Coordinates of C-alpha atoms in Angstrom, one line a residue:
X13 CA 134.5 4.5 -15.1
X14 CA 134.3 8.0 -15.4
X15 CA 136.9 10.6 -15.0
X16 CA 135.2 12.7 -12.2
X17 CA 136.9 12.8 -9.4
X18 CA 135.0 12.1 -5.9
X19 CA 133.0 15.0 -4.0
X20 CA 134.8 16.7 -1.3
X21 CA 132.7 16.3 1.8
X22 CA 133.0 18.5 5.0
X23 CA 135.6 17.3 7.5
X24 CA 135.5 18.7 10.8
X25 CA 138.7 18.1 11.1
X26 CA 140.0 20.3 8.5
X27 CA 138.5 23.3 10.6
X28 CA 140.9 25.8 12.0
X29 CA 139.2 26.2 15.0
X30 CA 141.4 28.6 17.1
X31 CA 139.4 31.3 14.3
X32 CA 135.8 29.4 14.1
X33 CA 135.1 28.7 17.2
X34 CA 135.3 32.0 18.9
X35 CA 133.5 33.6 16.2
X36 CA 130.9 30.7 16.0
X37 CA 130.8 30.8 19.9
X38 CA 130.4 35.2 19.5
X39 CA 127.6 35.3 16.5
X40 CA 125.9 32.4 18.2
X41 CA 125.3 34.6 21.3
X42 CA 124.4 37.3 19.4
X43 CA 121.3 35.0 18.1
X44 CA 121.0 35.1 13.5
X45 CA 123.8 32.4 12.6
X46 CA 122.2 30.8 9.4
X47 CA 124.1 28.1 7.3
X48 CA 124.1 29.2 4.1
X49 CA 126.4 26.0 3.2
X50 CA 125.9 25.3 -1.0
X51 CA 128.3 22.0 -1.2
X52 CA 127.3 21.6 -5.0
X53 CA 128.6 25.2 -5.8
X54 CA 131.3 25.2 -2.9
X55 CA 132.0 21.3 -1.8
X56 CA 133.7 20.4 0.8
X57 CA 133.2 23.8 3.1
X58 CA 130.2 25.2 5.4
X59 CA 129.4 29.2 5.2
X60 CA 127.8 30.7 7.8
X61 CA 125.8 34.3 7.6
X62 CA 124.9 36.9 10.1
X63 CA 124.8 40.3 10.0
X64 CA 126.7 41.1 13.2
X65 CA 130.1 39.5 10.9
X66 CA 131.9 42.9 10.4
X67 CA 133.2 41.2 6.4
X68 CA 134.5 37.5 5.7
X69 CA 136.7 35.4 6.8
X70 CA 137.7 31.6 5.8
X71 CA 138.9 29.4 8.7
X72 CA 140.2 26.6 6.7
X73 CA 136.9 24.7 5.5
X74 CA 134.5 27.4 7.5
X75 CA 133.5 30.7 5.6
X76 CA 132.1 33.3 7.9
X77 CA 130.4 35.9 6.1
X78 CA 127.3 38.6 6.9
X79 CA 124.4 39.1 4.2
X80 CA 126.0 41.9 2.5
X81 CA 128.8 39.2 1.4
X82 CA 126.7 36.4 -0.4
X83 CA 127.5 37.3 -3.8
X84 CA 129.2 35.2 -6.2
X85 CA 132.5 37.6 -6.1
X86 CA 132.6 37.8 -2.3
X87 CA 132.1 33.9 -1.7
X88 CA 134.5 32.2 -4.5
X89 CA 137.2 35.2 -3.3
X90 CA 136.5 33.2 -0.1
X91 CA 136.4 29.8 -1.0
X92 CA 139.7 31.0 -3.0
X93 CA 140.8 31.0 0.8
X94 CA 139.8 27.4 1.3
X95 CA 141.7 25.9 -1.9
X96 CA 144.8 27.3 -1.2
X97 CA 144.4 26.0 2.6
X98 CA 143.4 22.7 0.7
X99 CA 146.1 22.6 -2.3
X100 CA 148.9 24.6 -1.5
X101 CA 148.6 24.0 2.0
X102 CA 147.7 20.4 2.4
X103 CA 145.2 21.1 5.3
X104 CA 148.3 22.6 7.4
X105 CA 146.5 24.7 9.4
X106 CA 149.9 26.4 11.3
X107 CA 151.8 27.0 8.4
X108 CA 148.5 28.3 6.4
X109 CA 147.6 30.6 9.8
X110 CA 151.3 31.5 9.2
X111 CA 151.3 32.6 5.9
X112 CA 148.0 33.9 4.9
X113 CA 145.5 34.0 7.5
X114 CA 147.4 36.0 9.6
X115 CA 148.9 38.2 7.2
X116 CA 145.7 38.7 5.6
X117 CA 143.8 39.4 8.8
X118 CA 146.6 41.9 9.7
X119 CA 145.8 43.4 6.2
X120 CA 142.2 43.6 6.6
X121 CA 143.0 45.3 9.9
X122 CA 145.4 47.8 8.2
X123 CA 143.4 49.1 5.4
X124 CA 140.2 49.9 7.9
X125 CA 142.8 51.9 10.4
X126 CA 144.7 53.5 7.2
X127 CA 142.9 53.1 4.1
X128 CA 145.4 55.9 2.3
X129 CA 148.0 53.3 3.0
X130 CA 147.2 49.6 2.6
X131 CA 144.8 48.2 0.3
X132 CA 143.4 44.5 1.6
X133 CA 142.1 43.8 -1.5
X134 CA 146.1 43.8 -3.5
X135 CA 148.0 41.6 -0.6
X136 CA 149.3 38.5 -1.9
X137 CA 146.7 36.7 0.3
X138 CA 143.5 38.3 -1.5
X139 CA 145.1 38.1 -5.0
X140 CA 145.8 34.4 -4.4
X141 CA 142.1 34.0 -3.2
X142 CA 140.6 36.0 -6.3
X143 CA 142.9 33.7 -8.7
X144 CA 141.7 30.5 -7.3
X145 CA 138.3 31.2 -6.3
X146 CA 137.7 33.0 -10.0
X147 CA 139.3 29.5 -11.4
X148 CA 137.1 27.7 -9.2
X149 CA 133.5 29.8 -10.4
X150 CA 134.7 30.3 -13.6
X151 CA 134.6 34.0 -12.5
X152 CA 136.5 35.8 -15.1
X153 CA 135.7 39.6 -12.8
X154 CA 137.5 37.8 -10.2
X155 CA 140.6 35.9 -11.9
X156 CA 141.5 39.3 -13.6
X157 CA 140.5 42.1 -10.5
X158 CA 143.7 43.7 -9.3
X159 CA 146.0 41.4 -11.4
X160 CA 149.6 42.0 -10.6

């Protein structure tokens, strides 16, 4: 037997879906959802693309996303999201909503009202995400960017 460890498959289950479903439910009205799901590069999560997604945001094994977001940096910082909700976190989606989604949405919120004061991109929750999702892709741009 070989070492290789078994593919991680999507789980509905592992959605936090007080997030993906009102923004599912919202860019499915708006009509140009499109699964851009790769679960050789990214197992275990689906990613959805539309331009009327103002940025990204990972809702435990969901990745919302618009076009201008598809490139290697932007979706392993994302998946980054989805292994610490899978490692650290052990699929708790409360204390994970607790402790980064929120705090990183609030973030995200902050630096687009006040830019000259909060920068997203250095909370804890995006470092975190850039560490692991770099790891992940092997992205050395992404492991190092903003390194504290």
């Amino acid at each position: 037997m070989s070492n290789s460890k078994p593919k991680d498959e999507f789980d509905a289950s592992k959605t936090i879906t007080a997030f993906s479903e009102p923004i599912m439910a919202y860019l499915e009205k708006m009509g140009d959802v499109k699964d851009i799901s790769n679960p050789d590069k990214y197992p275990g999560v689906k990613i959805y693309s539309s331009p009327d997604m103002n940025g990204a945001l990972t809702a435990g094994n969901i990745i919302f996303t618009n076009p201008g977001m598809e490139r290697p940096n932007d979706l392993d910082h994302e998946y980054g999201h989805y292994l610490d909700f899978k490692h650290h976190f052990k699929y708790d989606k409360v204390d994970y909503a607790k402790t980064i989604a929120g705090p990183s949405f609030i973030s995200a919120t902050m630096s687009t009202i006040a830019p000259k004061y909060f920068e997203h991109e250095k909370s804890q929750s995006e470092l975190r995400a850039n560490r692991l999702g770099g790891a992940w892709g092997d992205n050395n741009a992404l492991k190092t960017k903003f390194k504290k």
